[in-house]
mmCIF file of C-alpha atoms in Angstrom:
data_model
loop_
_atom_site.group_PDB
_atom_site.id
_atom_site.type_symbol
_atom_site.label_atom_id
_atom_site.label_comp_id
_atom_site.label_asym_id
_atom_site.label_seq_id
_atom_site.Cartn_x
_atom_site.Cartn_y
_atom_site.Cartn_z
ATOM 1 C CA MET A 1 12.617 -8.062 20.846
ATOM 2 C CA ALA A 2 11.184 -4.995 22.589
ATOM 3 C CA ILE A 3 11.257 -1.746 20.610
ATOM 4 C CA GLU A 4 12.359 1.327 22.552
ATOM 5 C CA GLN A 5 11.402 4.714 21.146
ATOM 6 C CA GLY A 6 12.814 8.124 21.979
ATOM 7 C CA ILE A 7 12.717 11.706 20.702
ATOM 8 C CA TRP A 8 15.535 14.203 21.115
ATOM 9 C CA LYS A 9 15.353 17.961 20.711
ATOM 10 C CA LEU A 10 18.373 18.985 18.653
ATOM 11 C CA ALA A 11 20.831 21.447 20.140
ATOM 12 C CA GLY A 12 20.459 25.004 18.874
ATOM 13 C CA THR A 13 24.054 26.079 19.385
ATOM 14 C CA THR A 14 27.519 24.540 19.232
ATOM 15 C CA GLY A 15 28.405 22.870 22.505
ATOM 16 C CA GLU A 16 24.795 22.509 23.616
ATOM 17 C CA LEU A 17 23.649 18.947 24.227
ATOM 18 C CA PRO A 18 20.586 17.372 22.566
ATOM 19 C CA GLN A 19 17.699 17.049 25.019
ATOM 20 C CA LYS A 20 15.716 13.844 25.300
ATOM 21 C CA LEU A 21 11.985 14.509 25.584
ATOM 22 C CA ARG A 22 10.239 13.148 28.632
ATOM 23 C CA PRO A 23 8.134 10.028 27.930
ATOM 24 C CA THR A 24 4.667 10.394 29.429
ATOM 25 C CA GLY A 25 2.947 7.130 28.582
ATOM 26 C CA LEU A 26 -0.487 6.715 27.026
ATOM 27 C CA ALA A 27 -2.912 6.832 29.911
ATOM 28 C CA ASP A 28 -5.928 6.362 27.651
ATOM 29 C CA GLU A 29 -5.696 4.346 24.436
ATOM 30 C CA GLY A 30 -9.186 5.604 23.647
ATOM 31 C CA LEU A 31 -7.548 8.989 23.069
ATOM 32 C CA LEU A 32 -5.193 7.314 20.588
ATOM 33 C CA GLU A 33 -8.207 5.834 18.783
ATOM 34 C CA GLU A 34 -9.701 9.308 18.555
ATOM 35 C CA GLN A 35 -6.472 10.684 17.064
ATOM 36 C CA ILE A 36 -6.458 7.890 14.470
ATOM 37 C CA MET A 37 -10.075 8.737 13.668
ATOM 38 C CA GLN A 38 -9.045 12.307 12.920
ATOM 39 C CA ASP A 39 -6.066 11.281 10.784
ATOM 40 C CA VAL A 40 -5.552 7.649 9.808
ATOM 41 C CA SER A 41 -2.142 8.523 8.329
ATOM 42 C CA ILE A 42 -0.899 8.190 11.912
ATOM 43 C CA LEU A 43 -1.049 4.489 11.041
ATOM 44 C CA ASN A 44 -0.690 4.574 7.261
ATOM 45 C CA ARG A 45 -1.306 7.384 4.781
ATOM 46 C CA ASP A 46 -2.504 4.853 2.203
ATOM 47 C CA TRP A 47 -5.413 3.578 4.303
ATOM 48 C CA MET A 48 -8.987 4.867 4.544
ATOM 49 C CA LEU A 49 -11.161 4.229 7.590
ATOM 50 C CA ILE A 50 -14.520 2.586 6.886
ATOM 51 C CA GLY A 51 -15.705 1.604 10.359
ATOM 52 C CA ARG A 52 -15.334 2.214 14.085
ATOM 53 C CA GLN A 53 -16.570 -0.079 16.847
ATOM 54 C CA VAL A 54 -17.941 -2.451 14.219
ATOM 55 C CA ARG A 55 -20.138 -5.165 15.704
ATOM 56 C CA THR A 56 -19.267 -8.655 14.481
ATOM 57 C CA GLY A 57 -21.609 -11.563 13.890
ATOM 58 C CA PHE A 58 -20.663 -12.937 17.328
ATOM 59 C CA ASP A 59 -21.455 -9.647 19.109
ATOM 60 C CA LYS A 60 -17.915 -8.341 19.607
ATOM 61 C CA LEU A 61 -16.680 -4.869 18.602
ATOM 62 C CA ILE A 62 -13.781 -4.276 16.201
ATOM 63 C CA ASP A 63 -12.048 -1.026 17.145
ATOM 64 C CA LEU A 64 -11.366 0.196 13.594
ATOM 65 C CA LEU A 65 -11.737 -1.090 10.035
ATOM 66 C CA ALA A 66 -9.875 0.352 7.053
ATOM 67 C CA ILE A 67 -9.232 -0.428 3.395
ATOM 68 C CA ASP A 68 -6.416 0.397 1.009
ATOM 69 C CA ALA A 69 -6.444 1.284 -2.686
ATOM 70 C CA ASN A 70 -6.401 -2.382 -3.640
ATOM 71 C CA GLY A 71 -9.574 -3.188 -1.684
ATOM 72 C CA THR A 72 -7.688 -4.995 1.092
ATOM 73 C CA VAL A 73 -9.517 -4.788 4.432
ATOM 74 C CA ILE A 74 -7.413 -3.920 7.494
ATOM 75 C CA VAL A 75 -8.566 -4.932 10.984
ATOM 76 C CA ILE A 76 -7.128 -2.508 13.574
ATOM 77 C CA GLU A 77 -7.356 -3.493 17.234
ATOM 78 C CA LEU A 78 -6.102 -1.424 20.177
ATOM 79 C CA LYS A 79 -4.670 -3.348 23.115
ATOM 80 C CA ARG A 80 -6.471 -1.282 25.795
ATOM 81 C CA ASP A 81 -6.745 -3.326 29.004
ATOM 82 C CA LYS A 82 -6.452 -6.725 27.322
ATOM 83 C CA THR A 83 -3.421 -8.943 27.890
ATOM 84 C CA PRO A 84 -0.989 -9.054 24.938
ATOM 85 C CA ARG A 85 -1.893 -12.628 24.070
ATOM 86 C CA ASP A 86 -5.615 -11.883 24.335
ATOM 87 C CA VAL A 87 -5.440 -8.952 21.907
ATOM 88 C CA VAL A 88 -3.579 -11.063 19.321
ATOM 89 C CA ALA A 89 -6.094 -13.902 19.660
ATOM 90 C CA GLN A 90 -9.035 -11.506 19.521
ATOM 91 C CA THR A 91 -7.724 -9.833 16.367
ATOM 92 C CA ILE A 92 -7.432 -13.214 14.654
ATOM 93 C CA ASP A 93 -10.952 -14.054 15.833
ATOM 94 C CA TYR A 94 -12.238 -10.842 14.235
ATOM 95 C CA ALA A 95 -10.515 -11.798 10.987
ATOM 96 C CA SER A 96 -12.569 -14.994 10.874
ATOM 97 C CA TRP A 97 -15.647 -12.772 10.591
ATOM 98 C CA VAL A 98 -14.165 -10.125 8.288
ATOM 99 C CA VAL A 99 -13.196 -12.744 5.706
ATOM 100 C CA THR A 100 -16.896 -13.605 5.260
ATOM 101 C CA LEU A 101 -17.989 -10.044 4.430
ATOM 102 C CA ALA A 102 -19.420 -9.408 0.975
ATOM 103 C CA ASP A 103 -19.135 -6.109 -0.885
ATOM 104 C CA TYR A 104 -22.610 -4.944 0.127
ATOM 105 C CA GLN A 105 -21.833 -5.565 3.813
ATOM 106 C CA LEU A 106 -18.684 -3.422 3.662
ATOM 107 C CA ILE A 107 -20.677 -0.725 1.879
ATOM 108 C CA GLU A 108 -23.292 -0.842 4.664
ATOM 109 C CA ILE A 109 -20.574 -0.706 7.342
ATOM 110 C CA TYR A 110 -19.149 2.428 5.756
ATOM 111 C CA GLN A 111 -22.574 4.064 5.365
ATOM 112 C CA ALA A 112 -23.311 3.579 9.071
ATOM 113 C CA PHE A 113 -19.829 4.871 9.934
ATOM 114 C CA ALA A 114 -20.199 7.948 7.709
ATOM 115 C CA GLU A 115 -23.599 8.797 9.165
ATOM 116 C CA ARG A 116 -22.578 8.327 12.795
ATOM 117 C CA TYR A 117 -19.286 10.230 12.564
ATOM 118 C CA GLN A 118 -20.249 12.858 9.969
ATOM 119 C CA ARG A 119 -17.679 11.795 7.375
ATOM 120 C CA PRO A 120 -17.379 14.071 4.316
ATOM 121 C CA HIS A 121 -18.577 11.361 1.893
ATOM 122 C CA ALA A 122 -21.847 9.511 2.466
ATOM 123 C CA SER A 123 -21.089 6.450 0.323
ATOM 124 C CA LEU A 124 -18.101 4.131 0.110
ATOM 125 C CA GLU A 125 -17.958 4.683 -3.656
ATOM 126 C CA GLU A 126 -17.554 8.454 -3.231
ATOM 127 C CA ALA A 127 -15.065 8.170 -0.370
ATOM 128 C CA PHE A 128 -12.926 5.577 -2.152
ATOM 129 C CA GLU A 129 -12.610 7.596 -5.353
ATOM 130 C CA ALA A 130 -11.929 10.813 -3.424
ATOM 131 C CA LYS A 131 -9.158 9.123 -1.431
ATOM 132 C CA PHE A 132 -7.485 6.971 -4.078
ATOM 133 C CA GLY A 133 -8.495 8.576 -7.361
ATOM 134 C CA ILE A 134 -9.891 5.340 -8.806
ATOM 135 C CA PRO A 135 -13.453 3.972 -8.908
ATOM 136 C CA LEU A 136 -14.448 1.399 -6.315
ATOM 137 C CA ASP A 137 -15.686 -1.011 -8.975
ATOM 138 C CA SER A 138 -12.158 -1.236 -10.416
ATOM 139 C CA VAL A 139 -10.953 -3.263 -7.402
ATOM 140 C CA THR A 140 -12.043 -6.473 -5.718
ATOM 141 C CA LEU A 141 -13.157 -5.647 -2.202
ATOM 142 C CA ASN A 142 -11.980 -7.922 0.609
ATOM 143 C CA GLU A 143 -10.044 -10.326 -1.587
ATOM 144 C CA ASN A 144 -7.292 -9.890 1.016
ATOM 145 C CA HIS A 145 -7.228 -8.716 4.601
ATOM 146 C CA LYS A 146 -4.575 -7.678 7.099
ATOM 147 C CA LEU A 147 -4.494 -7.471 10.880
ATOM 148 C CA VAL A 148 -2.849 -4.733 12.952
ATOM 149 C CA VAL A 149 -2.487 -4.670 16.736
ATOM 150 C CA VAL A 150 -1.914 -1.172 18.156
ATOM 151 C CA ALA A 151 -0.167 -1.078 21.540
ATOM 152 C CA THR A 152 2.445 0.669 23.644
ATOM 153 C CA GLN A 153 4.221 -2.668 23.982
ATOM 154 C CA LEU A 154 3.704 -6.426 23.713
ATOM 155 C CA ASP A 155 5.344 -9.225 25.634
ATOM 156 C CA ALA A 156 8.005 -11.420 24.035
ATOM 157 C CA SER A 157 5.586 -14.330 23.652
ATOM 158 C CA SER A 158 3.097 -12.265 21.626
ATOM 159 C CA GLU A 159 5.873 -10.933 19.399
ATOM 160 C CA ARG A 160 7.046 -14.498 18.731
ATOM 161 C CA ILE A 161 3.479 -15.490 17.830
ATOM 162 C CA ILE A 162 3.133 -12.581 15.375
ATOM 163 C CA ASN A 163 6.472 -13.377 13.743
ATOM 164 C CA TYR A 164 5.561 -17.057 13.459
ATOM 165 C CA LEU A 165 2.156 -16.368 11.905
ATOM 166 C CA ASN A 166 3.754 -14.110 9.278
ATOM 167 C CA ALA A 167 6.652 -16.402 8.453
ATOM 168 C CA HIS A 168 5.011 -19.819 8.568
ATOM 169 C CA ALA A 169 1.221 -19.467 8.556
ATOM 170 C CA GLN A 170 1.009 -16.858 5.753
ATOM 171 C CA LEU A 171 -1.119 -14.673 8.027
ATOM 172 C CA SER A 172 -0.580 -10.944 7.590
ATOM 173 C CA ILE A 173 -0.585 -9.669 11.162
ATOM 174 C CA ASN A 174 1.553 -6.800 12.407
ATOM 175 C CA ALA A 175 1.896 -4.615 15.469
ATOM 176 C CA MET A 176 2.403 -0.876 15.742
ATOM 177 C CA PHE A 177 3.924 0.503 18.916
ATOM 178 C CA PHE A 178 3.181 4.050 20.073
ATOM 179 C CA SER A 179 4.988 6.178 22.639
ATOM 180 C CA ALA A 180 3.957 9.585 23.996
ATOM 181 C CA PHE A 181 6.287 12.453 24.896
ATOM 182 C CA GLU A 182 5.970 15.932 26.375
ATOM 183 C CA ASP A 183 8.055 19.073 25.904
ATOM 184 C CA GLN A 184 7.161 22.451 27.397
ATOM 185 C CA GLY A 185 3.462 21.640 27.459
ATOM 186 C CA ASN A 186 3.416 20.188 23.930
ATOM 187 C CA HIS A 187 2.533 16.525 23.476
ATOM 188 C CA TYR A 188 3.962 14.232 20.799
ATOM 189 C CA LEU A 189 3.474 10.702 19.486
ATOM 190 C CA SER A 190 6.082 8.437 17.948
ATOM 191 C CA ARG A 191 5.396 5.118 16.282
ATOM 192 C CA ALA A 192 7.304 2.026 15.202
ATOM 193 C CA TRP A 193 6.135 -0.999 13.228
ATOM 194 C CA MET A 194 7.142 -4.399 14.556
ATOM 195 C CA ILE A 195 7.498 -5.740 10.990
ATOM 196 C CA ASP A 196 8.401 -3.375 8.147
ATOM 197 C CA PRO A 197 5.074 -2.763 6.316
ATOM 198 C CA ASP A 198 6.911 -1.529 3.219
ATOM 199 C CA GLU A 199 8.405 -4.955 2.595
ATOM 200 C CA PRO A 200 6.714 -5.859 -0.741
ATOM 201 C CA THR A 201 6.686 -9.580 -0.050
ATOM 202 C CA GLN A 202 4.625 -9.323 3.135
ATOM 203 C CA PRO A 203 1.708 -11.727 2.648
ATOM 204 C CA ALA A 204 -1.951 -10.897 2.973
ATOM 205 C CA VAL A 205 -4.673 -13.316 3.927
ATOM 206 C CA ARG A 206 -6.544 -14.244 0.774
ATOM 207 C CA LYS A 207 -9.979 -15.660 0.139
ATOM 208 C CA THR A 208 -9.003 -17.154 -3.192
ATOM 209 C CA ARG A 209 -6.981 -20.270 -3.854
ATOM 210 C CA LYS A 210 -3.269 -19.630 -4.327
ATOM 211 C CA SER A 211 -1.114 -21.034 -7.077
ATOM 212 C CA PRO A 212 2.673 -21.115 -7.112
ATOM 213 C CA TRP A 213 3.992 -17.840 -8.500
ATOM 214 C CA ASN A 214 4.767 -18.312 -12.189
ATOM 215 C CA GLY A 215 7.737 -15.937 -12.198
ATOM 216 C CA GLU A 216 5.873 -13.289 -14.221
ATOM 217 C CA PHE A 217 5.378 -9.788 -12.784
ATOM 218 C CA TYR A 218 2.273 -7.647 -13.226
ATOM 219 C CA ALA A 219 2.466 -3.861 -13.621
ATOM 220 C CA SER A 220 -0.296 -1.266 -13.608
ATOM 221 C CA PHE A 221 0.464 1.798 -15.755
ATOM 222 C CA GLY A 222 -1.794 4.704 -14.807
ATOM 223 C CA ASP A 223 -3.948 6.138 -17.583
ATOM 224 C CA ASP A 224 -2.824 9.610 -16.482
ATOM 225 C CA ARG A 225 0.747 8.823 -17.521
ATOM 226 C CA PRO A 226 2.203 9.099 -21.061
ATOM 227 C CA TRP A 227 2.074 5.574 -22.436
ATOM 228 C CA GLU A 228 3.575 6.480 -25.810
ATOM 229 C CA LEU A 229 6.580 8.079 -24.095
ATOM 230 C CA ALA A 230 6.988 4.907 -22.035
ATOM 231 C CA ARG A 231 6.982 2.857 -25.240
ATOM 232 C CA ARG A 232 9.459 5.163 -26.964
ATOM 233 C CA TYR A 233 11.966 5.483 -24.131
ATOM 234 C CA GLY A 234 11.449 2.146 -22.381
ATOM 235 C CA PHE A 235 10.113 2.563 -18.853
ATOM 236 C CA ILE A 236 7.274 1.808 -16.479
ATOM 237 C CA ALA A 237 6.350 4.312 -13.782
ATOM 238 C CA GLY A 238 4.711 4.991 -10.451
ATOM 239 C CA GLY A 239 4.665 7.780 -7.888
ATOM 240 C CA GLY A 240 2.734 10.338 -5.916
ATOM 241 C CA ALA A 241 2.859 8.269 -2.705
ATOM 242 C CA ALA A 242 4.904 5.421 -1.272
ATOM 243 C CA TRP A 243 2.070 2.964 -1.977
ATOM 244 C CA TYR A 244 2.403 3.617 -5.716
ATOM 245 C CA SER A 245 6.205 3.748 -6.027
ATOM 246 C CA LYS A 246 7.627 1.312 -3.487
ATOM 247 C CA THR A 247 6.583 -1.866 -5.331
ATOM 248 C CA LEU A 248 8.691 -0.828 -8.331
ATOM 249 C CA ALA A 249 11.652 -1.859 -6.157
ATOM 250 C CA MET A 250 10.507 -5.475 -6.480
ATOM 251 C CA LEU A 251 11.786 -5.524 -10.060
ATOM 252 C CA SER A 252 15.350 -6.580 -10.870
ATOM 253 C CA GLU A 253 17.302 -6.821 -14.098
ATOM 254 C CA GLY A 254 16.086 -9.760 -16.178
ATOM 255 C CA ASP A 255 12.547 -9.894 -14.749
ATOM 256 C CA ARG A 256 9.631 -10.020 -17.176
ATOM 257 C CA VAL A 257 6.662 -7.750 -16.555
ATOM 258 C CA TRP A 258 3.225 -7.600 -18.215
ATOM 259 C CA VAL A 259 1.757 -4.096 -18.323
ATOM 260 C CA ASN A 260 -1.921 -3.247 -17.900
ATOM 261 C CA ILE A 261 -3.591 0.157 -18.135
ATOM 262 C CA PRO A 262 -6.643 -0.053 -15.824
ATOM 263 C CA LYS A 263 -9.992 0.200 -17.629
ATOM 264 C CA ILE A 264 -8.172 -0.026 -20.996
ATOM 265 C CA GLY A 265 -6.346 -3.344 -21.105
ATOM 266 C CA TYR A 266 -2.945 -4.985 -21.453
ATOM 267 C CA VAL A 267 -0.596 -3.003 -23.665
ATOM 268 C CA GLY A 268 2.800 -4.650 -23.443
ATOM 269 C CA VAL A 269 5.348 -7.029 -21.990
ATOM 270 C CA ALA A 270 8.927 -6.074 -21.221
ATOM 271 C CA GLU A 271 12.229 -7.252 -19.786
ATOM 272 C CA VAL A 272 13.606 -5.172 -16.922
ATOM 273 C CA ILE A 273 17.077 -3.800 -17.711
ATOM 274 C CA GLY A 274 17.820 -1.745 -14.580
ATOM 275 C CA GLU A 275 16.788 -0.736 -11.081
ATOM 276 C CA ARG A 276 14.154 1.759 -9.975
ATOM 277 C CA CYS A 277 15.318 5.379 -9.933
ATOM 278 C CA ARG A 278 13.895 8.863 -9.431
ATOM 279 C CA ALA A 279 12.288 10.071 -12.654
ATOM 280 C CA ASP A 280 14.330 13.279 -12.651
ATOM 281 C CA GLN A 281 17.488 11.111 -12.786
ATOM 282 C CA PHE A 282 16.279 8.743 -15.520
ATOM 283 C CA MET A 283 18.617 8.713 -18.544
ATOM 284 C CA VAL A 284 17.621 7.954 -22.156
ATOM 285 C CA GLU A 285 19.491 7.753 -25.448
ATOM 286 C CA THR A 286 18.874 10.526 -27.989
ATOM 287 C CA GLU A 287 20.480 11.486 -31.295
ATOM 288 C CA GLN A 288 22.617 13.951 -29.350
ATOM 289 C CA GLY A 289 23.683 11.308 -26.822
ATOM 290 C CA PRO A 290 22.492 10.403 -23.314
ATOM 291 C CA SER A 291 20.047 12.897 -21.777
ATOM 292 C CA ARG A 292 17.797 13.085 -18.765
ATOM 293 C CA LEU A 293 14.213 12.310 -19.706
ATOM 294 C CA GLN A 294 13.079 15.324 -17.692
ATOM 295 C CA GLU A 295 15.089 17.613 -19.991
ATOM 296 C CA ILE A 296 13.518 16.381 -23.233
ATOM 297 C CA VAL A 297 9.832 16.060 -22.314
ATOM 298 C CA THR A 298 7.551 19.003 -21.650
ATOM 299 C CA LEU A 299 5.301 19.649 -18.686
ATOM 300 C CA ASN A 300 2.254 18.941 -20.866
ATOM 301 C CA GLU A 301 3.725 15.653 -22.081
ATOM 302 C CA TYR A 302 4.613 14.292 -18.627
ATOM 303 C CA PRO A 303 3.540 16.515 -15.695
ATOM 304 C CA HIS A 304 4.521 13.928 -13.063
ATOM 305 C CA ILE A 305 8.214 14.121 -13.953
ATOM 306 C CA HIS A 306 8.253 17.907 -13.548
ATOM 307 C CA ARG A 307 6.460 17.928 -10.189
ATOM 308 C CA SER A 308 8.562 19.509 -7.442
ATOM 309 C CA VAL A 309 9.247 17.354 -4.383
ATOM 310 C CA ALA A 310 9.693 18.897 -0.947
ATOM 311 C CA GLU A 311 12.646 17.907 1.188
ATOM 312 C CA GLY A 312 11.792 14.809 3.191
ATOM 313 C CA GLU A 313 8.941 13.887 0.821
ATOM 314 C CA GLU A 314 10.982 11.747 -1.596
ATOM 315 C CA GLU A 315 8.375 8.982 -1.449
ATOM 316 C CA THR A 316 5.940 11.269 -3.292
ATOM 317 C CA ALA A 317 8.297 11.634 -6.269
ATOM 318 C CA GLU A 318 7.823 9.921 -9.622
ATOM 319 C CA TYR A 319 9.926 6.766 -10.054
ATOM 320 C CA LEU A 320 10.770 4.844 -13.231
ATOM 321 C CA VAL A 321 12.132 1.391 -14.027
ATOM 322 C CA PRO A 322 13.983 0.971 -17.360
ATOM 323 C CA VAL A 323 12.702 -1.835 -19.582
ATOM 324 C CA ARG A 324 13.232 -3.335 -23.031
ATOM 325 C CA TRP A 325 9.896 -3.903 -24.708
ATOM 326 C CA VAL A 326 9.362 -7.432 -25.987
ATOM 327 C CA ALA A 327 6.009 -6.297 -27.350
ATOM 328 C CA SER A 328 4.046 -3.074 -26.875
ATOM 329 C CA PHE A 329 0.923 -1.653 -28.456
ATOM 330 C CA PRO A 330 -0.893 1.697 -28.664
ATOM 331 C CA THR A 331 -3.893 1.892 -26.372
ATOM 332 C CA PRO A 332 -6.466 1.337 -29.173
ATOM 333 C CA GLN A 333 -4.884 -2.111 -29.627
ATOM 334 C CA ALA A 334 -4.926 -3.018 -25.919
ATOM 335 C CA PHE A 335 -5.914 -6.605 -25.117
ATOM 336 C CA SER A 336 -8.925 -6.881 -22.833
ATOM 337 C CA GLU A 337 -11.493 -9.572 -22.179
ATOM 338 C CA VAL A 338 -13.560 -10.922 -19.295
ATOM 339 C CA GLY A 339 -11.577 -12.983 -16.809
ATOM 340 C CA LEU A 340 -8.195 -11.242 -16.972
ATOM 341 C CA PHE A 341 -6.274 -10.381 -13.826
ATOM 342 C CA GLY A 342 -6.309 -6.774 -12.584
ATOM 343 C CA ASN A 343 -4.736 -5.068 -9.588
ATOM 344 C CA GLN A 344 -4.106 -1.496 -8.400
ATOM 345 C CA ASN A 345 -0.558 -2.167 -7.174
ATOM 346 C CA THR A 346 2.016 -0.603 -9.477
ATOM 347 C CA VAL A 347 3.885 -3.930 -9.442
ATOM 348 C CA CYS A 348 2.964 -7.254 -7.880
ATOM 349 C CA LYS A 349 3.697 -10.994 -7.987
ATOM 350 C CA PRO A 350 0.210 -12.518 -8.400
ATOM 351 C CA THR A 351 -0.436 -16.038 -7.153
ATOM 352 C CA THR A 352 -4.050 -16.472 -8.246
ATOM 353 C CA PRO A 353 -5.188 -18.908 -10.939
ATOM 354 C CA LYS A 354 -6.550 -15.872 -12.812
ATOM 355 C CA TRP A 355 -2.974 -14.591 -13.288
ATOM 356 C CA GLU A 356 -1.838 -17.874 -14.810
ATOM 357 C CA HIS A 357 -4.803 -17.677 -17.183
ATOM 358 C CA THR A 358 -4.027 -14.038 -18.043
ATOM 359 C CA VAL A 359 -0.389 -14.711 -18.945
ATOM 360 C CA THR A 360 -1.421 -17.689 -21.066
ATOM 361 C CA ARG A 361 -3.975 -15.599 -22.972
ATOM 362 C CA LEU A 362 -1.506 -12.744 -23.541
ATOM 363 C CA LYS A 363 1.132 -15.141 -24.841
ATOM 364 C CA GLN A 364 -1.419 -16.581 -27.260
ATOM 365 C CA ALA A 365 -2.656 -13.176 -28.396
ATOM 366 C CA TRP A 366 0.813 -11.699 -28.887
ATOM 367 C CA GLY A 367 2.653 -14.789 -30.087
ATOM 368 C CA ILE A 368 5.115 -14.847 -27.172
ATOM 369 C CA SER A 369 6.678 -17.989 -25.759
#
């Protein structure tokens, strides 16, 4: 189904009609690539570019390479003068090469990219930590990869192919459509994803063998958040950007979630007792009756919950999910050993054998059935 995009200038006075901006078309998709180079948030604010015009092992050039905070590699291909079906096939062909890349090869790709395009950070380690606030060695690079076709439009056949690959072949491929507009000499871009990228269940191509999901959720609790408050009042948290808060919406009442503090270890398991909500609306029981958590904790205790959020920036707010702790431990008693599952997503549904092993070990260590 073709996606039509439009922009209207709102009327300034009563009785005045909204004005639709004039579409101008993208005469040069190379210009779009240059805009993405300057600000990758045009595609996704949670991505970081690591390569441009990257030469593959079969002497083809990938337009753009990016990674996210979980180490997932994103192949970005602009349609340019290729036919819709050709650009989809070519993107999949590139993925067959990307999946073979080791950590050191991605590091070398970024180093060449940084040197050629004068990026502010010379090494992938520095750039990754500056962008995401976590060390590169805390994630597994290229365990997953995703494919994105950037175009003004695709034909119906190509859209059917992309939908089929996502739904039935477990291949994470998406398309982003751009339109250009002009108003009084000013130029604008609008964008629309073909498939909602915020859908938590969207698959990613994985190198590792998958196992059936065991029904147990994983949660990452940031070490900059107040773990003892979370134990006392019963919540898990995420926020600061959509990437960190949106996966909390995966949790529903009755789900069981195992909580890990990165670089420290597993500190608890809980049953979800409610839906995700804004932290400034989160209610807790006190001796004086129900109160908002924000009203009873100080700025020093929990700075995230007191952070102001600008209008239209709700995705940057702190979000909480209420839980009942089945077992929880202070950080000095965290459970950690070689071979346990780890992930930078706030919440996820792991399907790796390592997750099955992790849950088994935690049940043994904590005496949980």
